[in-house]
XYZ file of C-alpha atoms in Angstrom:
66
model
C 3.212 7.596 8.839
C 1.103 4.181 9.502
C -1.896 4.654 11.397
C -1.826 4.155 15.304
C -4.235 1.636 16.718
C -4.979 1.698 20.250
C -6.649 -0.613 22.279
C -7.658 -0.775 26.413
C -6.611 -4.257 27.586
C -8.170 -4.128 31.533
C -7.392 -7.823 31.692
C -3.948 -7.022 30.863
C -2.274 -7.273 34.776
C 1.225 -8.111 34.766
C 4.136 -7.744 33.615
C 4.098 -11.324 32.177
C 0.685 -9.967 29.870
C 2.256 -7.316 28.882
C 4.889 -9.642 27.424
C 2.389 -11.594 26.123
C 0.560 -9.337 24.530
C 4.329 -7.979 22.940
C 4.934 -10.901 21.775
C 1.244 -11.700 20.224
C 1.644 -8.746 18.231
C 5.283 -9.133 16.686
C 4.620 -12.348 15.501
C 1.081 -11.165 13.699
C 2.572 -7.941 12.738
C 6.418 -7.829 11.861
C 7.718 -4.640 11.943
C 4.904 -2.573 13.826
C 5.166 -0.055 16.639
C 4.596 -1.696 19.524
C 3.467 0.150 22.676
C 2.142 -1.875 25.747
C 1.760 -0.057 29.117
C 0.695 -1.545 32.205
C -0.572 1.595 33.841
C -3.242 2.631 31.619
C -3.502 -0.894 30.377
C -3.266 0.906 27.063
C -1.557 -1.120 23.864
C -0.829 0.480 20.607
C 0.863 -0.423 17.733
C 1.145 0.148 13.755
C -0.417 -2.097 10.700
C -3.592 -3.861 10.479
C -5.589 -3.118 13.145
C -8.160 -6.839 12.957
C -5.145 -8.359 12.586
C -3.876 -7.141 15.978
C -7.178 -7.260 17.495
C -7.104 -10.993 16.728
C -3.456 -11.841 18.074
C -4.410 -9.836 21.415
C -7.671 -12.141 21.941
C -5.788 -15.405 20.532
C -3.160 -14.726 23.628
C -6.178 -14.495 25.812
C -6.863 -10.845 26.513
C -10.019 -8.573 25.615
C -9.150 -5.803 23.729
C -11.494 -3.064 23.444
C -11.390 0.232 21.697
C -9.713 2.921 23.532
């Protein structure tokens, strides 16, 4: 099993980020678990964890460690 990263995204507010965010993270990491939720403004997902860090700030958001 891959290793879970999750990251708190508070500047994550709509549904349109959360797409964003989605869509950040397929295209830098093909194939990973992806897990965004509104709510909690929690995002996880699988694979290399700078490398996701980076797409979420390249779309604009401020991930921090959950």
């Amino acid at each position: 099993m891959a290793d879970k990263t999750i990251f708190t995204v508070n500047d994550m507010t709509c549904s349109h980020c959360v797409g964003t965010v989605r869509k950040a993270l397929e295209e830098a990491l093909p194939g990973a678990e992806i897990s965004v939720d509104l709510d909690t403004h929690k995002v996880s997902f699988t694979g290399d964890r700078a490398k996701g860090e980076e797409a979420i700030k390249e779309a604009g958001y401020t991930p921090e460690p959950a």
